[in-house]
PDB file of C-alpha atoms in Angstrom:
ATOM      1  CA  ILE N   1      -9.652-119.408 -21.618  1.00 92.00           C
ATOM      2  CA  LEU N   2      -6.027-119.848 -22.652  1.00 94.00           C
ATOM      3  CA  ARG N   3      -5.554-122.053 -19.585  1.00 94.00           C
ATOM      4  CA  HIS N   4      -9.004-123.916 -20.023  1.00 95.00           C
ATOM      5  CA  LEU N   5      -7.305-124.721 -23.704  1.00 96.00           C
ATOM      6  CA  GLN N   6      -4.307-125.996 -22.906  1.00 97.00           C
ATOM      7  CA  ARG N   7      -6.040-128.678 -20.764  1.00 96.00           C
ATOM      8  CA  SER N   8      -8.313-130.125 -22.981  1.00 96.00           C
ATOM      9  CA  GLY N   9      -4.983-130.597 -25.659  1.00 96.00           C
ATOM     10  CA  HIS N  10      -4.166-126.959 -27.578  1.00 97.00           C
ATOM     11  CA  ARG N  11      -1.196-125.232 -26.618  1.00 97.00           C
ATOM     12  CA  PRO N  12      -1.246-121.487 -26.297  1.00 97.00           C
ATOM     13  CA  VAL N  13       0.889-119.651 -28.063  1.00 97.00           C
ATOM     14  CA  VAL N  14       1.086-116.408 -26.260  1.00 96.00           C
ATOM     15  CA  LEU N  15       1.769-113.069 -28.502  1.00 95.00           C
ATOM     16  CA  ILE N  16       3.250-109.969 -25.263  1.00 92.00           C
ATOM     17  CA  GLY N  17       3.120-106.197 -27.715  1.00 89.00           C
ATOM     18  CA  GLY N  18       5.531-104.976 -28.169  1.00 88.00           C
ATOM     19  CA  GLY N  19       5.510-103.961 -31.117  1.00 88.00           C
ATOM     20  CA  THR N  20       1.520-102.256 -31.163  1.00 86.00           C
ATOM     21  CA  SER N  21       2.987-101.076 -27.953  1.00 83.00           C
ATOM     22  CA  LYS N  22       4.978 -98.440 -29.959  1.00 80.00           C
ATOM     23  CA  VAL N  23       2.141 -97.390 -31.139  1.00 77.00           C
ATOM     24  CA  GLY N  24      -0.724 -97.236 -28.726  1.00 65.00           C
ATOM     25  CA  ASP N  25      -4.371 -99.548 -29.120  1.00 59.00           C
ATOM     26  CA  PRO N  26      -6.567 -96.702 -29.831  1.00 58.00           C
ATOM     27  CA  THR N  27     -10.005 -98.257 -28.863  1.00 57.00           C
ATOM     28  CA  GLY N  28     -11.537 -97.041 -25.727  1.00 52.00           C
ATOM     29  CA  LYS N  29      -9.836 -94.497 -25.892  1.00 53.00           C
ATOM     30  CA  ASP N  30     -11.183 -90.806 -26.016  1.00 52.00           C
ATOM     31  CA  GLU N  31      -7.313 -89.187 -26.375  1.00 54.00           C
ATOM     32  CA  SER N  32      -4.117 -89.891 -28.118  1.00 55.00           C
ATOM     33  CA  ARG N  33      -1.896 -92.443 -25.962  1.00 58.00           C
ATOM     34  CA  VAL N  34       0.883 -91.138 -24.627  1.00 66.00           C
ATOM     35  CA  LEU N  35       3.643 -92.844 -26.749  1.00 71.00           C
ATOM     36  CA  LEU N  36       6.163 -95.062 -23.791  1.00 77.00           C
ATOM     37  CA  THR N  37       9.455 -95.014 -24.144  1.00 82.00           C
ATOM     38  CA  ASP N  38      11.771 -98.235 -24.580  1.00 82.00           C
ATOM     39  CA  GLU N  39      12.125 -99.682 -21.837  1.00 85.00           C
ATOM     40  CA  ILE N  40       8.525 -98.770 -19.854  1.00 86.00           C
ATOM     41  CA  ILE N  41       7.414-101.085 -22.648  1.00 84.00           C
ATOM     42  CA  GLN N  42      10.563-103.893 -21.387  1.00 85.00           C
ATOM     43  CA  GLN N  43       9.601-102.969 -18.188  1.00 85.00           C
ATOM     44  CA  ASN N  44       5.642-103.852 -18.899  1.00 82.00           C
ATOM     45  CA  THR N  45       6.154-106.724 -21.412  1.00 85.00           C
ATOM     46  CA  ASP N  46       8.704-108.677 -18.488  1.00 86.00           C
ATOM     47  CA  GLY N  47       5.244-108.148 -15.870  1.00 84.00           C
ATOM     48  CA  ILE N  48       2.670-109.175 -18.379  1.00 87.00           C
ATOM     49  CA  SER N  49       4.946-112.871 -19.457  1.00 88.00           C
ATOM     50  CA  LYS N  50       5.176-113.009 -15.960  1.00 88.00           C
ATOM     51  CA  VAL N  51       1.334-112.807 -15.147  1.00 88.00           C
ATOM     52  CA  PHE N  52       1.048-115.605 -18.644  1.00 92.00           C
ATOM     53  CA  GLN N  53       3.946-117.511 -16.364  1.00 91.00           C
ATOM     54  CA  GLN N  54       1.606-118.064 -13.649  1.00 90.00           C
ATOM     55  CA  PHE N  55      -1.433-119.727 -15.079  1.00 92.00           C
ATOM     56  CA  LEU N  56      -0.103-122.004 -18.086  1.00 95.00           C
ATOM     57  CA  THR N  57       2.560-124.291 -18.650  1.00 95.00           C
ATOM     58  CA  PHE N  58       5.931-123.414 -21.053  1.00 95.00           C
ATOM     59  CA  GLY N  59       8.453-125.546 -22.480  1.00 92.00           C
ATOM     60  CA  ASP N  60       8.609-127.595 -25.866  1.00 89.00           C
ATOM     61  CA  GLU N  61       9.005-130.617 -24.917  1.00 90.00           C
ATOM     62  CA  LYS N  62       4.571-131.631 -24.869  1.00 94.00           C
ATOM     63  CA  PRO N  63       2.887-130.412 -27.791  1.00 94.00           C
ATOM     64  CA  THR N  64       0.266-127.972 -25.205  1.00 96.00           C
ATOM     65  CA  ASP N  65       3.582-125.944 -23.903  1.00 97.00           C
ATOM     66  CA  ALA N  66       1.913-122.901 -24.321  1.00 96.00           C
ATOM     67  CA  ILE N  67       5.503-120.768 -26.249  1.00 95.00           C
ATOM     68  CA  MET N  68       4.987-116.680 -25.976  1.00 95.00           C
ATOM     69  CA  VAL N  69       6.295-114.560 -28.603  1.00 95.00           C
ATOM     70  CA  ASN N  70       6.777-110.618 -29.500  1.00 94.00           C
ATOM     71  CA  ASN N  71       5.436-109.147 -32.139  1.00 94.00           C
ATOM     72  CA  ASP N  72       8.124-107.474 -32.099  1.00 93.00           C
ATOM     73  CA  GLU N  73      10.060-109.278 -33.708  1.00 94.00           C
ATOM     74  CA  TRP N  74       8.645-108.999 -37.348  1.00 96.00           C
ATOM     75  CA  LEU N  75       6.948-104.534 -37.034  1.00 94.00           C
ATOM     76  CA  SER N  76      10.441-103.583 -35.958  1.00 92.00           C
ATOM     77  CA  GLU N  77      12.072-105.194 -39.184  1.00 93.00           C
ATOM     78  CA  ILE N  78       8.333-104.017 -41.329  1.00 93.00           C
ATOM     79  CA  LYS N  79      10.459-101.641 -44.696  1.00 95.00           C
ATOM     80  CA  TYR N  80       7.349 -99.536 -45.116  1.00 92.00           C
ATOM     81  CA  LEU N  81       7.177 -98.561 -48.530  1.00 95.00           C
ATOM     82  CA  ASP N  82       7.195-102.571 -49.249  1.00 96.00           C
ATOM     83  CA  PHE N  83       4.009-103.018 -46.063  1.00 95.00           C
ATOM     84  CA  LEU N  84       1.872-100.476 -47.778  1.00 93.00           C
ATOM     85  CA  ARG N  85       2.401-102.109 -51.838  1.00 94.00           C
ATOM     86  CA  THR N  86       2.276-106.429 -49.850  1.00 95.00           C
ATOM     87  CA  TYR N  87      -0.453-105.343 -47.241  1.00 95.00           C
ATOM     88  CA  GLY N  88      -1.853-102.095 -47.825  1.00 92.00           C
ATOM     89  CA  THR N  89      -4.312-102.991 -50.733  1.00 92.00           C
ATOM     90  CA  HIS N  90      -5.936-105.407 -48.885  1.00 94.00           C
ATOM     91  CA  PHE N  91      -7.479-102.918 -46.328  1.00 92.00           C
ATOM     92  CA  THR N  92      -9.698-100.066 -46.945  1.00 90.00           C
ATOM     93  CA  ILE N  93     -10.763 -96.888 -45.346  1.00 89.00           C
ATOM     94  CA  ASN N  94     -14.333 -97.260 -45.917  1.00 89.00           C
ATOM     95  CA  ARG N  95     -13.883-100.098 -43.408  1.00 87.00           C
ATOM     96  CA  MET N  96     -11.686 -99.371 -41.395  1.00 85.00           C
ATOM     97  CA  LEU N  97     -13.685 -96.052 -40.474  1.00 84.00           C
ATOM     98  CA  SER N  98     -16.884 -98.139 -40.014  1.00 85.00           C
ATOM     99  CA  PHE N  99     -15.823 -99.911 -37.044  1.00 80.00           C
ATOM    100  CA  GLU N 100     -17.574 -98.893 -33.847  1.00 76.00           C
ATOM    101  CA  SER N 101     -14.238 -97.480 -32.129  1.00 73.00           C
ATOM    102  CA  VAL N 102     -13.169 -95.272 -34.902  1.00 79.00           C
ATOM    103  CA  LYS N 103     -16.594 -94.087 -34.667  1.00 80.00           C
ATOM    104  CA  GLN N 104     -16.733 -93.409 -31.241  1.00 77.00           C
ATOM    105  CA  ARG N 105     -13.166 -91.036 -31.752  1.00 76.00           C
ATOM    106  CA  LEU N 106     -14.682 -89.198 -34.621  1.00 79.00           C
ATOM    107  CA  THR N 107     -18.078 -89.025 -32.968  1.00 81.00           C
ATOM    108  CA  ARG N 108     -16.393 -87.416 -30.171  1.00 77.00           C
ATOM    109  CA  GLU N 109     -14.925 -84.755 -32.057  1.00 75.00           C
ATOM    110  CA  ALA N 110     -11.760 -86.430 -30.008  1.00 74.00           C
ATOM    111  CA  PRO N 111      -7.970 -86.734 -32.158  1.00 75.00           C
ATOM    112  CA  PHE N 112      -6.753 -89.330 -33.622  1.00 76.00           C
ATOM    113  CA  SER N 113      -3.475 -89.858 -34.759  1.00 78.00           C
ATOM    114  CA  PHE N 114      -2.963 -91.434 -37.969  1.00 82.00           C
ATOM    115  CA  LEU N 115      -0.210 -93.418 -36.212  1.00 79.00           C
ATOM    116  CA  GLU N 116      -2.455 -95.534 -34.264  1.00 77.00           C
ATOM    117  CA  PHE N 117      -5.518 -95.359 -37.383  1.00 80.00           C
ATOM    118  CA  ASN N 118      -2.550 -98.084 -38.760  1.00 85.00           C
ATOM    119  CA  TYR N 119      -2.839-100.051 -35.060  1.00 85.00           C
ATOM    120  CA  MET N 120      -6.087-102.127 -36.654  1.00 87.00           C
ATOM    121  CA  ILE N 121      -3.831-102.786 -40.241  1.00 92.00           C
ATOM    122  CA  LEU N 122      -0.796-104.089 -37.941  1.00 93.00           C
ATOM    123  CA  GLN N 123      -3.110-106.440 -35.774  1.00 93.00           C
ATOM    124  CA  ALA N 124      -3.682-107.860 -38.535  1.00 95.00           C
ATOM    125  CA  TYR N 125      -0.314-108.195 -39.635  1.00 96.00           C
ATOM    126  CA  ASP N 126       0.205-110.562 -36.914  1.00 97.00           C
ATOM    127  CA  PHE N 127      -2.673-113.602 -36.496  1.00 97.00           C
ATOM    128  CA  LEU N 128      -1.052-114.109 -40.686  1.00 97.00           C
ATOM    129  CA  GLU N 129       2.594-113.473 -38.692  1.00 97.00           C
ATOM    130  CA  LEU N 130       1.092-116.266 -36.015  1.00 97.00           C
ATOM    131  CA  TYR N 131       0.038-118.261 -38.681  1.00 98.00           C
ATOM    132  CA  ARG N 132       2.903-118.238 -40.863  1.00 97.00           C
ATOM    133  CA  ARG N 133       5.180-118.958 -38.264  1.00 97.00           C
ATOM    134  CA  HIS N 134       2.846-121.049 -35.861  1.00 96.00           C
ATOM    135  CA  LYS N 135       0.207-122.305 -37.646  1.00 97.00           C
ATOM    136  CA  THR N 136      -1.625-120.562 -35.249  1.00 97.00           C
ATOM    137  CA  ILE N 137      -5.938-120.240 -36.426  1.00 97.00           C
ATOM    138  CA  LEU N 138      -7.175-119.349 -33.171  1.00 98.00           C
ATOM    139  CA  GLN N 139      -7.071-115.886 -31.839  1.00 97.00           C
ATOM    140  CA  LEU N 140      -8.519-115.104 -28.215  1.00 96.00           C
ATOM    141  CA  GLY N 141      -8.841-111.175 -27.619  1.00 92.00           C
ATOM    142  CA  GLY N 142     -11.780-108.601 -26.273  1.00 88.00           C
ATOM    143  CA  SER N 143     -14.688-108.159 -28.193  1.00 86.00           C
ATOM    144  CA  ASP N 144     -13.786-104.099 -28.188  1.00 83.00           C
ATOM    145  CA  GLN N 145     -10.691-106.003 -30.274  1.00 87.00           C
ATOM    146  CA  TRP N 146     -13.958-107.702 -32.944  1.00 89.00           C
ATOM    147  CA  GLY N 147     -13.087-105.517 -35.604  1.00 87.00           C
ATOM    148  CA  ASN N 148      -9.389-106.277 -36.050  1.00 89.00           C
ATOM    149  CA  MET N 149      -9.826-109.814 -35.452  1.00 93.00           C
ATOM    150  CA  ILE N 150     -11.956-110.017 -37.734  1.00 93.00           C
ATOM    151  CA  SER N 151      -9.516-107.882 -40.471  1.00 93.00           C
ATOM    152  CA  GLY N 152      -6.861-110.402 -39.781  1.00 96.00           C
ATOM    153  CA  THR N 153      -8.101-113.658 -40.356  1.00 97.00           C
ATOM    154  CA  GLU N 154      -9.547-112.310 -44.036  1.00 96.00           C
ATOM    155  CA  LEU N 155      -5.589-110.939 -44.343  1.00 96.00           C
ATOM    156  CA  GLY N 156      -5.583-114.685 -43.981  1.00 97.00           C
ATOM    157  CA  ARG N 157      -7.606-116.154 -46.328  1.00 97.00           C
ATOM    158  CA  LYS N 158      -6.580-112.785 -48.783  1.00 96.00           C
ATOM    159  CA  LEU N 159      -3.042-113.901 -49.032  1.00 97.00           C
ATOM    160  CA  GLU N 160      -2.313-117.477 -47.510  1.00 97.00           C
ATOM    161  CA  SER N 161      -6.405-119.178 -48.291  1.00 97.00           C
ATOM    162  CA  ALA N 162      -6.547-120.373 -44.357  1.00 97.00           C
ATOM    163  CA  GLN N 163      -9.191-120.844 -42.621  1.00 97.00           C
ATOM    164  CA  LEU N 164      -8.916-118.475 -39.191  1.00 98.00           C
ATOM    165  CA  PHE N 165     -10.520-117.630 -36.252  1.00 98.00           C
ATOM    166  CA  ALA N 166     -10.958-115.491 -33.613  1.00 97.00           C
ATOM    167  CA  LEU N 167     -13.216-115.720 -30.656  1.00 96.00           C
ATOM    168  CA  THR N 168     -13.772-112.132 -27.918  1.00 94.00           C
ATOM    169  CA  ALA N 169     -14.460-112.361 -24.013  1.00 89.00           C
ATOM    170  CA  PRO N 170     -16.571-109.684 -22.875  1.00 83.00           C
ATOM    171  CA  LEU N 171     -14.301-106.486 -21.122  1.00 80.00           C
ATOM    172  CA  ILE N 172     -14.391-106.327 -17.384  1.00 75.00           C
ATOM    173  CA  THR N 173     -15.103-102.751 -17.227  1.00 70.00           C
ATOM    174  CA  THR N 174     -14.502-100.452 -14.310  1.00 59.00           C
ATOM    175  CA  SER N 175     -17.162 -98.755 -11.510  1.00 59.00           C
ATOM    176  CA  ASP N 176     -17.263 -96.044 -14.491  1.00 60.00           C
ATOM    177  CA  GLY N 177     -18.503 -98.301 -17.677  1.00 66.00           C
ATOM    178  CA  LYS N 178     -14.993 -96.916 -19.149  1.00 64.00           C
ATOM    179  CA  LYS N 179     -12.953-100.167 -20.311  1.00 63.00           C
ATOM    180  CA  MET N 180     -10.515-101.420 -17.440  1.00 62.00           C
ATOM    181  CA  GLY N 181      -7.081-100.729 -19.667  1.00 56.00           C
ATOM    182  CA  LYS N 182      -3.551-100.902 -18.020  1.00 54.00           C
ATOM    183  CA  THR N 183      -3.921 -97.466 -18.025  1.00 53.00           C
ATOM    184  CA  ALA N 184      -7.457 -96.876 -17.055  1.00 55.00           C
ATOM    185  CA  ASN N 185      -7.482 -95.939 -13.080  1.00 56.00           C
ATOM    186  CA  GLY N 186      -9.157 -98.390 -10.587  1.00 60.00           C
ATOM    187  CA  ALA N 187      -7.705-101.420 -13.204  1.00 69.00           C
ATOM    188  CA  VAL N 188      -8.083-104.829 -10.884  1.00 77.00           C
ATOM    189  CA  TRP N 189      -3.930-105.705 -11.429  1.00 76.00           C
ATOM    190  CA  LEU N 190      -2.958-110.348 -10.992  1.00 78.00           C
ATOM    191  CA  ASN N 191       0.407-108.381 -10.222  1.00 76.00           C
ATOM    192  CA  ALA N 192       1.056-108.348  -6.910  1.00 78.00           C
ATOM    193  CA  ALA N 193       3.289-105.310  -8.058  1.00 78.00           C
ATOM    194  CA  ARG N 194       0.704-103.009  -8.608  1.00 76.00           C
ATOM    195  CA  LEU N 195      -2.308-104.486  -6.610  1.00 81.00           C
ATOM    196  CA  SER N 196      -1.874-106.252  -3.503  1.00 86.00           C
ATOM    197  CA  SER N 197      -3.548-109.137  -2.911  1.00 87.00           C
ATOM    198  CA  TYR N 198      -5.701-107.935  -0.203  1.00 90.00           C
ATOM    199  CA  ASP N 199      -7.678-104.623  -2.542  1.00 88.00           C
ATOM    200  CA  TYR N 200      -7.869-107.697  -5.450  1.00 85.00           C
ATOM    201  CA  TRP N 201     -10.156-109.219  -2.776  1.00 89.00           C
ATOM    202  CA  GLN N 202     -11.683-106.493  -1.890  1.00 88.00           C
ATOM    203  CA  PHE N 203     -12.597-105.753  -5.341  1.00 84.00           C
ATOM    204  CA  TRP N 204     -14.435-108.922  -5.363  1.00 85.00           C
ATOM    205  CA  ARG N 205     -15.631-109.003  -2.388  1.00 88.00           C
ATOM    206  CA  ASN N 206     -17.118-104.933  -3.485  1.00 85.00           C
ATOM    207  CA  THR N 207     -18.536-106.325  -6.456  1.00 81.00           C
ATOM    208  CA  ASP N 208     -21.450-105.039  -6.588  1.00 80.00           C
ATOM    209  CA  ASP N 209     -24.536-107.603  -7.139  1.00 82.00           C
ATOM    210  CA  ALA N 210     -26.357-106.611 -10.332  1.00 76.00           C
ATOM    211  CA  ASP N 211     -22.425-107.565 -11.447  1.00 77.00           C
ATOM    212  CA  VAL N 212     -21.143-110.068 -10.514  1.00 79.00           C
ATOM    213  CA  ILE N 213     -22.944-112.843 -13.136  1.00 78.00           C
ATOM    214  CA  ARG N 214     -21.545-111.170 -15.932  1.00 74.00           C
ATOM    215  CA  PHE N 215     -18.173-111.205 -14.073  1.00 76.00           C
ATOM    216  CA  LEU N 216     -18.320-114.754 -13.391  1.00 75.00           C
TER     217      LEU N 216
END
């Protein structure tokens, strides 16, 4: 989607989650994520960055040249009490508990740590920072991120009177219907170091006929 938007005259702002990786996205998970070391987070960041560079044109010469930012730049500088006083009042537990990803974890009585519960607030804050720093008004993400993204649009409206938008795309799932995240078995990678070109081709070649239209 970013590639199409760039070709249509827009400037993509690629957000790397170096900061939120320290928390872990609880969406679609039945258990708490294993905390990653700083070294692994940096390796993942470098790998993801290389993938985007294959599809987007980065630079600072043209209005449509993409830029890449890491949310660790602002999240690592947060002072906890100041953050709670300034932004915590704009989120209600009632609303956060209504999100589908949260309800699923609670229904299955799966462990849901306070650390993970903070993820949705941080993602909403990301959108606010992207607007403040780069005037970003449209956020793209997987359909499972809808609740967090909407929280970001509302935070921007409340604090900056900004009209922000969210656009989601359907998730690609594994054969058993689970979210094809970075930690999922059977995930299809765009990184040759994680998945060979042959195995990548085989995945799409062996896709069930009933799933072809959904993937297209």
